[in-house]
mmCIF file of C-alpha atoms in Angstrom:
data_model
loop_
_atom_site.group_PDB
_atom_site.id
_atom_site.type_symbol
_atom_site.label_atom_id
_atom_site.label_comp_id
_atom_site.label_asym_id
_atom_site.label_seq_id
_atom_site.Cartn_x
_atom_site.Cartn_y
_atom_site.Cartn_z
ATOM 1 C CA UNK A 1 -35.971 -53.351 138.518
ATOM 2 C CA UNK A 2 -37.279 -56.919 138.567
ATOM 3 C CA UNK A 3 -37.867 -56.965 134.825
ATOM 4 C CA UNK A 4 -34.281 -55.891 134.121
ATOM 5 C CA UNK A 5 -32.958 -58.619 136.404
ATOM 6 C CA UNK A 6 -35.217 -61.171 134.748
ATOM 7 C CA UNK A 7 -34.007 -60.122 131.299
ATOM 8 C CA UNK A 8 -30.371 -60.429 132.336
ATOM 9 C CA UNK A 9 -30.962 -63.918 133.733
ATOM 10 C CA UNK A 10 -32.671 -64.925 130.488
ATOM 11 C CA UNK A 11 -29.772 -63.528 128.460
ATOM 12 C CA UNK A 12 -27.258 -65.412 130.617
ATOM 13 C CA UNK A 13 -29.231 -68.635 130.243
ATOM 14 C CA UNK A 14 -29.192 -68.231 126.462
ATOM 15 C CA UNK A 15 -25.445 -67.594 126.613
ATOM 16 C CA UNK A 16 -24.950 -70.773 128.647
ATOM 17 C CA UNK A 17 -26.839 -72.793 126.045
ATOM 18 C CA UNK A 18 -24.821 -71.208 123.235
ATOM 19 C CA UNK A 19 -21.458 -71.849 124.895
ATOM 20 C CA UNK A 20 -22.498 -75.425 125.707
ATOM 21 C CA UNK A 21 -23.436 -75.973 122.062
ATOM 22 C CA UNK A 22 -20.021 -74.688 120.964
ATOM 23 C CA UNK A 23 -18.244 -77.043 123.371
ATOM 24 C CA UNK A 24 -20.349 -80.004 122.229
ATOM 25 C CA UNK A 25 -19.753 -79.163 118.557
ATOM 26 C CA UNK A 26 -16.011 -78.969 119.164
ATOM 27 C CA UNK A 27 -15.782 -82.321 120.891
ATOM 28 C CA UNK A 28 -18.060 -84.090 118.415
ATOM 29 C CA UNK A 29 -15.937 -82.839 115.509
ATOM 30 C CA UNK A 30 -12.708 -83.850 117.205
ATOM 31 C CA UNK A 31 -13.913 -87.295 118.279
ATOM 32 C CA UNK A 32 -15.449 -88.162 114.902
ATOM 33 C CA UNK A 33 -12.433 -86.914 112.952
ATOM 34 C CA UNK A 34 -14.478 -84.351 111.033
ATOM 35 C CA UNK A 35 -11.962 -81.543 111.491
ATOM 36 C CA UNK A 36 -12.968 -78.385 109.657
ATOM 37 C CA UNK A 37 -11.402 -74.930 109.913
ATOM 38 C CA UNK A 38 -14.227 -73.892 112.250
ATOM 39 C CA UNK A 39 -13.648 -76.850 114.562
ATOM 40 C CA UNK A 40 -9.924 -76.048 114.630
ATOM 41 C CA UNK A 41 -10.626 -72.510 115.812
ATOM 42 C CA UNK A 42 -13.145 -73.626 118.422
ATOM 43 C CA UNK A 43 -10.708 -76.310 119.624
ATOM 44 C CA UNK A 44 -7.974 -73.694 120.072
ATOM 45 C CA UNK A 45 -10.411 -71.605 122.110
ATOM 46 C CA UNK A 46 -11.658 -74.517 124.255
ATOM 47 C CA UNK A 47 -10.113 -73.154 127.488
ATOM 48 C CA UNK A 48 -11.906 -69.860 126.856
ATOM 49 C CA UNK A 49 -15.226 -71.668 126.342
ATOM 50 C CA UNK A 50 -14.788 -73.622 129.592
ATOM 51 C CA UNK A 51 -14.019 -70.486 131.594
ATOM 52 C CA UNK A 52 -16.990 -68.701 130.053
ATOM 53 C CA UNK A 53 -19.249 -71.674 130.835
ATOM 54 C CA UNK A 54 -18.136 -71.885 134.458
ATOM 55 C CA UNK A 55 -18.445 -68.141 134.948
ATOM 56 C CA UNK A 56 -21.955 -68.037 133.519
ATOM 57 C CA UNK A 57 -23.092 -71.056 135.521
ATOM 58 C CA UNK A 58 -21.681 -69.653 138.755
ATOM 59 C CA UNK A 59 -23.401 -66.344 138.064
ATOM 60 C CA UNK A 60 -26.746 -68.020 137.410
ATOM 61 C CA UNK A 61 -26.572 -70.302 140.422
#
């Protein structure tokens, strides 16, 4: 049982890093003016990314 729990924590930590990278990418693109179609989509989904980030961090802590 401990190995399964450890794997799920590792997977959640990877997800936190991934979501954080998406948020950082979005804000860097918006602040530098380098607005691509991908940054437009991630900017529209910013509230979703923030909720996912907070949920994952609360679960890990």
